[in-house]
Coordinates of N, CA and C in Angstrom, one line a residue:
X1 N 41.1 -85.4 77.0 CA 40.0 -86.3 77.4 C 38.8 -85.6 78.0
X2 N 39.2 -84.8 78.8 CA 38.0 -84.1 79.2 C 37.4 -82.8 78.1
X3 N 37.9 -82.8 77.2 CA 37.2 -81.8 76.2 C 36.1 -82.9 75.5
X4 N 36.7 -84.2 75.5 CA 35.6 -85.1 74.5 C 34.6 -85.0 75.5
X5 N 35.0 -85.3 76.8 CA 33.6 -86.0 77.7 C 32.7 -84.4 77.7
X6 N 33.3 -83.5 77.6 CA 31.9 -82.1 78.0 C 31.5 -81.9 76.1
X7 N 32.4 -82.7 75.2 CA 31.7 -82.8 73.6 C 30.6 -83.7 74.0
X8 N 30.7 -84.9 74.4 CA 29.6 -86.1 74.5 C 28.3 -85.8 75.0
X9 N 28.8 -84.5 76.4 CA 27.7 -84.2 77.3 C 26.9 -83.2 76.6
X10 N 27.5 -82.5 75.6 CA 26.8 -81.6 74.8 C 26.2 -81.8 73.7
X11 N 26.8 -82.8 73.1 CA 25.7 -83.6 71.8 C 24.5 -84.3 72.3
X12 N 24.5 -84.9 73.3 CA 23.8 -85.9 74.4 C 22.4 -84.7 74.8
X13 N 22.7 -83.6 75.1 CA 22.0 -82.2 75.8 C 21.1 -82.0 74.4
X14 N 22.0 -81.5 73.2 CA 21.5 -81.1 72.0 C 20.2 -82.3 71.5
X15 N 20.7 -83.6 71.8 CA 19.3 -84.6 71.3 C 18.4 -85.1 72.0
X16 N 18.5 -84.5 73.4 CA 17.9 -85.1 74.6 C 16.4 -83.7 74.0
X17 N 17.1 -82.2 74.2 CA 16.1 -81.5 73.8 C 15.6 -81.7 72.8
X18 N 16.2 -81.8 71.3 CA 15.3 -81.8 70.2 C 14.4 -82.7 70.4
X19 N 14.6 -83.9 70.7 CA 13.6 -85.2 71.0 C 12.3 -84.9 72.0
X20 N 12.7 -84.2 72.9 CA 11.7 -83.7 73.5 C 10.6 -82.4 72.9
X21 N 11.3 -81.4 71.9 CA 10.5 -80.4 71.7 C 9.4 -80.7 70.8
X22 N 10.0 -81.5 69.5 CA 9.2 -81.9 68.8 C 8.3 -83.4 69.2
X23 N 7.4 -82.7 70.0 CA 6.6 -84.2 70.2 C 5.1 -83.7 69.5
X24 N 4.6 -85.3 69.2 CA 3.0 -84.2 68.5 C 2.4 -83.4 69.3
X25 N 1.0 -83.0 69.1 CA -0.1 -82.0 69.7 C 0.1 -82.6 71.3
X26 N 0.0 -81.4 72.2 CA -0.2 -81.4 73.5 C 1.0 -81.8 74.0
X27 N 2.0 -81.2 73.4 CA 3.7 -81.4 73.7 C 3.5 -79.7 75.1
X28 N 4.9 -79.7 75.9 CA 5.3 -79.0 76.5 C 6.7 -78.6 76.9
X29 N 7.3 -77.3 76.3 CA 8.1 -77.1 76.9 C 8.3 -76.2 78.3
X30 N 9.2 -76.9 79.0 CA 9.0 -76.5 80.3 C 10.1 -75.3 80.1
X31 N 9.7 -74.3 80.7 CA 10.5 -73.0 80.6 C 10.7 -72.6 82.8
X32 N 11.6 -72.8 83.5 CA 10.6 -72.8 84.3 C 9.5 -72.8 85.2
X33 N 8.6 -72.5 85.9 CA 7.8 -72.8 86.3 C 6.4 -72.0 85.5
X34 N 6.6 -71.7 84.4 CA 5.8 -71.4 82.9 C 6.5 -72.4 82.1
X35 N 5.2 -72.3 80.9 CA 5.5 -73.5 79.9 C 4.6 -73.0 78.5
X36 N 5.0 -73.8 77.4 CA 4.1 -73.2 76.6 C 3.6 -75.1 75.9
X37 N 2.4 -74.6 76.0 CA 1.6 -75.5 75.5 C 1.1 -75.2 74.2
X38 N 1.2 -76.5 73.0 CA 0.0 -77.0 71.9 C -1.2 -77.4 72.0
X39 N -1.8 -77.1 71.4 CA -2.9 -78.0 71.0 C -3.2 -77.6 69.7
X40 N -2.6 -78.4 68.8 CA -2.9 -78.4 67.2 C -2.6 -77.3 66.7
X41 N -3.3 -76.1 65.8 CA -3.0 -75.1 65.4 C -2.8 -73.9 66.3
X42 N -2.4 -74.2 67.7 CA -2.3 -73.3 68.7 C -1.9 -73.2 69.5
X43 N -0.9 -72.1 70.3 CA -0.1 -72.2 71.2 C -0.2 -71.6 72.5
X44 N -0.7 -72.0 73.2 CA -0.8 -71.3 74.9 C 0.4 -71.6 75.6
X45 N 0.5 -70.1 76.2 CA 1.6 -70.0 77.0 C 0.7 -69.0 78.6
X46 N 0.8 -69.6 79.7 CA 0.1 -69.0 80.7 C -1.4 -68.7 80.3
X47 N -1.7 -67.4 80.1 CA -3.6 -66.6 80.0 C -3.3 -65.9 78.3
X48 N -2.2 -66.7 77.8 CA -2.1 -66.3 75.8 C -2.3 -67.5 75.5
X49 N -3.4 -67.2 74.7 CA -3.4 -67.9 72.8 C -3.1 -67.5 71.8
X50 N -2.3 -68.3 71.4 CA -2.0 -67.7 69.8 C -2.2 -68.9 69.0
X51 N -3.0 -68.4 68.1 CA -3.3 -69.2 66.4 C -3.1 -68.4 65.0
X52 N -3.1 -69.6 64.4 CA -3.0 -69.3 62.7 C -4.5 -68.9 62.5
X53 N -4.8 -68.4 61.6 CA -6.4 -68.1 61.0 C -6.1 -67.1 59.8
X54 N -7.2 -67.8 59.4 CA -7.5 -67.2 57.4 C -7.0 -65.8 57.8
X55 N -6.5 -65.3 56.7 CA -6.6 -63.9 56.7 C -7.3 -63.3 56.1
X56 N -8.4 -62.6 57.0 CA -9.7 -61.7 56.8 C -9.8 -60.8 55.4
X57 N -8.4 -60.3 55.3 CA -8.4 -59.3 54.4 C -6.7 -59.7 53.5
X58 N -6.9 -59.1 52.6 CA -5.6 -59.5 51.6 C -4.4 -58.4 51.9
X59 N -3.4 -58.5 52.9 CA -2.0 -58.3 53.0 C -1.6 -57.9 51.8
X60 N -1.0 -57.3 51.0 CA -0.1 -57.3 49.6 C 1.0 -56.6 50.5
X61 N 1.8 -56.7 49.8 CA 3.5 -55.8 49.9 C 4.2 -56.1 48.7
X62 N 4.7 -54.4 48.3 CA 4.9 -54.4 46.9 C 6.3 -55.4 47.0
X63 N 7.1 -55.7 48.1 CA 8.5 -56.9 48.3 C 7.5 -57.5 48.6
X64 N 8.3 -58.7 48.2 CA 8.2 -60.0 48.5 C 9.6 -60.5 49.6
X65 N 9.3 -61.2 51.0 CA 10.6 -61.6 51.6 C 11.6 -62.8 50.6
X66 N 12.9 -62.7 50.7 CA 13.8 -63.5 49.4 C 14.3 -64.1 50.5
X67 N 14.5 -65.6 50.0 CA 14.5 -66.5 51.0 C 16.0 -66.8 51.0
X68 N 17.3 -65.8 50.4 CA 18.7 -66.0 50.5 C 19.2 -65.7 52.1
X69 N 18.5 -65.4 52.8 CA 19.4 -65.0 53.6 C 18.6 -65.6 55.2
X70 N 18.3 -66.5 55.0 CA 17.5 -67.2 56.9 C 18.4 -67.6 57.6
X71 N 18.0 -66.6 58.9 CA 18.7 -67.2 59.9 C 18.6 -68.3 60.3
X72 N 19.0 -69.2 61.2 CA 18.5 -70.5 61.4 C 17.9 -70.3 62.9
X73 N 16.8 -71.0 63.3 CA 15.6 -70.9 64.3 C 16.5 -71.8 66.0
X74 N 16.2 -71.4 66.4 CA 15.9 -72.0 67.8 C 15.0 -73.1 67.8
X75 N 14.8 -74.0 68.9 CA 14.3 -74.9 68.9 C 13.1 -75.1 69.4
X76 N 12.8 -73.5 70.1 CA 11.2 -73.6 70.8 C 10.7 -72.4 69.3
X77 N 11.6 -71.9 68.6 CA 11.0 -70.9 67.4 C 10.3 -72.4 66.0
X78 N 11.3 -73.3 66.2 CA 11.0 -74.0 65.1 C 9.6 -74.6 65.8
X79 N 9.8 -75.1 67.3 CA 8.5 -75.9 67.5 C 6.7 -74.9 67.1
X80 N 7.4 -73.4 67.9 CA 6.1 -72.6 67.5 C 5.8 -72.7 66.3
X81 N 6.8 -72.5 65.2 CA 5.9 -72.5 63.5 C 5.6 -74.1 63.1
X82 N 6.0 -75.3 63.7 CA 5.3 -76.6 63.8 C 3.9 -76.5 64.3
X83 N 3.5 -76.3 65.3 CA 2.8 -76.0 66.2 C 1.6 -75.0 66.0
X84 N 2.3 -74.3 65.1 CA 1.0 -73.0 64.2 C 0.9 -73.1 63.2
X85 N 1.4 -73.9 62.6 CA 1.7 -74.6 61.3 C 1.7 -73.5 60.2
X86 N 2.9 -72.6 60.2 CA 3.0 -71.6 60.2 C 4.4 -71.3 59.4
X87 N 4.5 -70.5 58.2 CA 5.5 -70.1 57.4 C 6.4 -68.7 58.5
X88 N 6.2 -69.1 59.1 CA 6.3 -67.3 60.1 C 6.5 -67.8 61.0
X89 N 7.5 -67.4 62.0 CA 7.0 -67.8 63.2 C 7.8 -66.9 64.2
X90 N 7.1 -66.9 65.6 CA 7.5 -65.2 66.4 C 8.7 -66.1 66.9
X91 N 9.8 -64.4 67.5 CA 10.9 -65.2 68.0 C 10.6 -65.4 69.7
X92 N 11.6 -66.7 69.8 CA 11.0 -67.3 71.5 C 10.9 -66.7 72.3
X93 N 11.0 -65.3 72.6 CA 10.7 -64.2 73.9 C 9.2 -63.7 73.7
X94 N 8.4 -63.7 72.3 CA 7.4 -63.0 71.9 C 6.3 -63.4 72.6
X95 N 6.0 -64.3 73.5 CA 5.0 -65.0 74.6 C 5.2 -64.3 75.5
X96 N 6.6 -65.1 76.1 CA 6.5 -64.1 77.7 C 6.8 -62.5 77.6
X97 N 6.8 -62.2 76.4 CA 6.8 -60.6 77.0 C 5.7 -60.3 76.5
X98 N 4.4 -60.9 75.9 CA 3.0 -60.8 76.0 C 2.5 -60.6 77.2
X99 N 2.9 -62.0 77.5 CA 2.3 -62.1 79.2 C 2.8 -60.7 80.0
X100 N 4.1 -60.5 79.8 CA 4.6 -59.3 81.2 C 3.6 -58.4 81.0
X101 N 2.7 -58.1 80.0 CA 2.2 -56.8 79.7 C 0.5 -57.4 79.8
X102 N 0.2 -58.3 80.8 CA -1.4 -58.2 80.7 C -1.7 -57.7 82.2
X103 N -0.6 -57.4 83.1 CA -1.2 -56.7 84.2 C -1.1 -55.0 84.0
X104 N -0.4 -54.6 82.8 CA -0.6 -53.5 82.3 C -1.8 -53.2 81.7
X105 N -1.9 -54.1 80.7 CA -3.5 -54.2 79.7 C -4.5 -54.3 81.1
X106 N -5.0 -54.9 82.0 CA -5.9 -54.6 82.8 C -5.9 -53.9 83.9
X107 N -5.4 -52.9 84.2 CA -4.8 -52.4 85.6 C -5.8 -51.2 85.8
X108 N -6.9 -51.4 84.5 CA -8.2 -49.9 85.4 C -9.3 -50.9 85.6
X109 N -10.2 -50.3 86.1 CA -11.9 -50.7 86.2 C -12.2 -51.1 85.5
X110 N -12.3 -50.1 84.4 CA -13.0 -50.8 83.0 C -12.5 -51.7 82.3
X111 N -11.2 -52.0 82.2 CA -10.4 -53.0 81.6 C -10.8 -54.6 82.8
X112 N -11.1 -54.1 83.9 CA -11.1 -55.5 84.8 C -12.3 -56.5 84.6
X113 N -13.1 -55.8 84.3 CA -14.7 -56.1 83.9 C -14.4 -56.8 82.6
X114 N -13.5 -56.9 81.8 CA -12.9 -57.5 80.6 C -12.3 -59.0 80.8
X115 N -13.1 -59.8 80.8 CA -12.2 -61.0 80.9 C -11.1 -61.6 80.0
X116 N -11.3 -61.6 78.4 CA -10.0 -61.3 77.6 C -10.2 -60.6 76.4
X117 N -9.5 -60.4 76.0 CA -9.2 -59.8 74.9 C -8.6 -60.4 73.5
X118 N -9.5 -60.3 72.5 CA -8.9 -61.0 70.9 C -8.3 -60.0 70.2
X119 N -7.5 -60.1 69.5 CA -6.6 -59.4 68.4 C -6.6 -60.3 67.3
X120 N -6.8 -59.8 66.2 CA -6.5 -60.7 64.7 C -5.0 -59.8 64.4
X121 N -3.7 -60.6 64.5 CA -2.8 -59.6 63.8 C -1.9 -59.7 62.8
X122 N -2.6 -59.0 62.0 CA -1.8 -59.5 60.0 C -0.5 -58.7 59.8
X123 N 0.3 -60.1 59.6 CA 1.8 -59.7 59.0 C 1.5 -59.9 57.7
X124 N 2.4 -58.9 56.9 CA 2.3 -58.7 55.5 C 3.8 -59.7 55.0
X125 N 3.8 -59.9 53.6 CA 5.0 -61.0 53.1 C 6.3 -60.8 53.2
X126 N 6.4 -59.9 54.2 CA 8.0 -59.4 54.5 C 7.9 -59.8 55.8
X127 N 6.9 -60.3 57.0 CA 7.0 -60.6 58.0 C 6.7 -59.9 59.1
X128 N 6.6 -59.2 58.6 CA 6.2 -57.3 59.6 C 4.7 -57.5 59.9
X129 N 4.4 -57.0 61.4 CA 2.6 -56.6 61.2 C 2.2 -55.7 60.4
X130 N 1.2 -55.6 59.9 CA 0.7 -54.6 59.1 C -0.4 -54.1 59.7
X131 N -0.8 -54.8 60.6 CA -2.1 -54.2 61.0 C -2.6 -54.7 61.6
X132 N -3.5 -54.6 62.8 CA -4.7 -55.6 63.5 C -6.2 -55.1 63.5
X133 N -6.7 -56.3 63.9 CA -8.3 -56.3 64.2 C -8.7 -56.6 65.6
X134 N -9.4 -55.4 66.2 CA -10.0 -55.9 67.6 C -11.0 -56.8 67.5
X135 N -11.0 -58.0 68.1 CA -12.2 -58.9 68.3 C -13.0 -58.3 69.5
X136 N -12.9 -58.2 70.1 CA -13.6 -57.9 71.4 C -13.6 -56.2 71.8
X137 N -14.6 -56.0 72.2 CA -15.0 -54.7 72.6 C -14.2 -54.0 73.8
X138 N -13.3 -53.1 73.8 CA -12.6 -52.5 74.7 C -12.8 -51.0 74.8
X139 N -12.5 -51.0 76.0 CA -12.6 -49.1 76.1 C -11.3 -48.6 75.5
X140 N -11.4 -47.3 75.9 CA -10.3 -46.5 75.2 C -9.0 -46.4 75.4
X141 N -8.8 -46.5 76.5 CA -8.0 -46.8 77.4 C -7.3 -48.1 77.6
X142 N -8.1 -49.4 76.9 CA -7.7 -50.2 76.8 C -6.9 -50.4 75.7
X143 N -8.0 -50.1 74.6 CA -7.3 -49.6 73.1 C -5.9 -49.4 73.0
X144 N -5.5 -48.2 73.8 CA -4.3 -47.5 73.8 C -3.3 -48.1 74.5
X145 N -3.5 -49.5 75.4 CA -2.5 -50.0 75.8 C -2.2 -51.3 75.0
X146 N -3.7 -51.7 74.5 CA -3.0 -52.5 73.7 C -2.2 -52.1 72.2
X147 N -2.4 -50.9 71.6 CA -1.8 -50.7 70.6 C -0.1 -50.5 71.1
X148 N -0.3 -49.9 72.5 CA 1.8 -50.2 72.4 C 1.8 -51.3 72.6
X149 N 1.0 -52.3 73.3 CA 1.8 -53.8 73.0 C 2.2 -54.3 71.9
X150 N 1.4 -53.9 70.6 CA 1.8 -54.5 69.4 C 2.4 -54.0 69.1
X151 N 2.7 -52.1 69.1 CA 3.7 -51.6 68.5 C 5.2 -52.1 68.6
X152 N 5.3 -53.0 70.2 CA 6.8 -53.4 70.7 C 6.5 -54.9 70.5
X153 N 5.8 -55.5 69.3 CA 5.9 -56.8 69.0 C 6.7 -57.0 68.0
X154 N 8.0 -57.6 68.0 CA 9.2 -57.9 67.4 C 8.3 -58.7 66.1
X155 N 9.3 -58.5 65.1 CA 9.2 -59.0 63.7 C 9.2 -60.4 63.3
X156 N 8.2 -61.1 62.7 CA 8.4 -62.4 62.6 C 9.6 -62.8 61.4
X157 N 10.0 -64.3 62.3 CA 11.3 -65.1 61.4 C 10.6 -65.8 60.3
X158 N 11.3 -65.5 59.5 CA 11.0 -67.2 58.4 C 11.3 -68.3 58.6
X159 N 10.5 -69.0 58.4 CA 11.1 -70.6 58.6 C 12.0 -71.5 57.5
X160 N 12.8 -71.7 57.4 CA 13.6 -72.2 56.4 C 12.8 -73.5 56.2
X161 N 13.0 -73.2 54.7 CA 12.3 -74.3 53.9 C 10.7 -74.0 52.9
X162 N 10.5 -72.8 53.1 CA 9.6 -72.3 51.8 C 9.7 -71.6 51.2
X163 N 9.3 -71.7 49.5 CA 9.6 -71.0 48.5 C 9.3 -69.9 48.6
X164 N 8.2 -69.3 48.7 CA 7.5 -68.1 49.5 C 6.4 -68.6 50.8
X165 N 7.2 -66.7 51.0 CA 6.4 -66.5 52.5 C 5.5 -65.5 52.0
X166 N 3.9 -65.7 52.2 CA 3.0 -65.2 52.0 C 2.2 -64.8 53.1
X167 N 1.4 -63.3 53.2 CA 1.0 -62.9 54.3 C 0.0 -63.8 54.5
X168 N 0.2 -63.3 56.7 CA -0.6 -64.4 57.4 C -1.3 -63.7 58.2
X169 N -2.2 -64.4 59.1 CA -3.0 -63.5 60.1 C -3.3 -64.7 61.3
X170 N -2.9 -64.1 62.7 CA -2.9 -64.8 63.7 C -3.8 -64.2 64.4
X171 N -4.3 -65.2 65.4 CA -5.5 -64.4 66.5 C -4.7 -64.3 68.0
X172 N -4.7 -63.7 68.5 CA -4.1 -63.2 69.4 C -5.2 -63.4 70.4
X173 N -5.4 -64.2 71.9 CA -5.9 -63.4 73.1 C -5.3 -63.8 74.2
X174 N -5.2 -62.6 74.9 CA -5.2 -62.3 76.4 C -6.1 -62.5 77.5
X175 N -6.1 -63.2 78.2 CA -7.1 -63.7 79.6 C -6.4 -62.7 80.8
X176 N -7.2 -62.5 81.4 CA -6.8 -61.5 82.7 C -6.3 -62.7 83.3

């Protein structure tokens, strides 16, 4: 009897969240006292934006990702590629460990005088970054910390349910 009642409490748990993640534009999941917010094609989480946007330049990869083998998503991974409207979508830590690393990205003079910082950053059709574009003007110094942030940006998921995944390009910025 009491294995049914903690099944009840768990199916109960399972539909209470999904009903709440997927709500339209300007939904929030509360993660403790951070949260990540929508608005349409874009996701703020704390002093990060992230959006979908054209891809500037043409991604090729001689693979193509094969859609036999998708893991199945989490429920704030599914809301992000809702939410970015997005064949890709980063996995649920890829925010807050953006954020851990903007008191690194600003921690000299010249970076402070920077109020934020854009990145364009293109995954190619396997999911992988391939590359970015500085939007905004940074010193050298800045340069170099943000290139290890992207270097330790985990690989994007697929989202089950397209025939192909074709390369994308998101805009990335950081607010001090």
């Amino acid at each position: 009897m009491e294995f049914k009642a903690s099944l009840v409490r768990y199916i109960l748990a399972i539909l209470v969240v999904s009903l709440t993640a997927f709500q339209p534009a300007k939904t929030s999941l509360a993660q403790g006292d951070r949260s990540i917010i929508s608005m349409g094609p874009e996701v703020a989480y704390n002093n990060i934006r992230l959006r979908t946007v054209e891809t500037p330049l043409e991604v090729n990869s001689s693979k193509q990702f094969k859609s036999g083998n998708l893991e199945p998503l989490t429920v704030i991974e599914k809301n992000l590629a809702n939410n970015l409207e997005s064949h890709w979508t980063w996995p649920e830590y890829t925010l807050e460990m953006i954020d851990s690393y903007s008191p690194f990205l600003f921690r000299t003079k010249k970076s402070q005088e920077i109020e934020e910082v854009k990145v364009i950053l293109l995954v190619n059709s396997r999911g992988r970054l391939s590359g970015y574009e500085m939007m905004t003007e940074v010193d050298r110094g800045t340069q170099e910390r943000l290139d290890y942030l992207i270097r330790k940006l985990p690989e994007l998921k697929p989202v089950p349910g397209f025939d192909s995944y074709s390369a994308e390009a998101f805009e990335l910025t950081i607010k001090k």
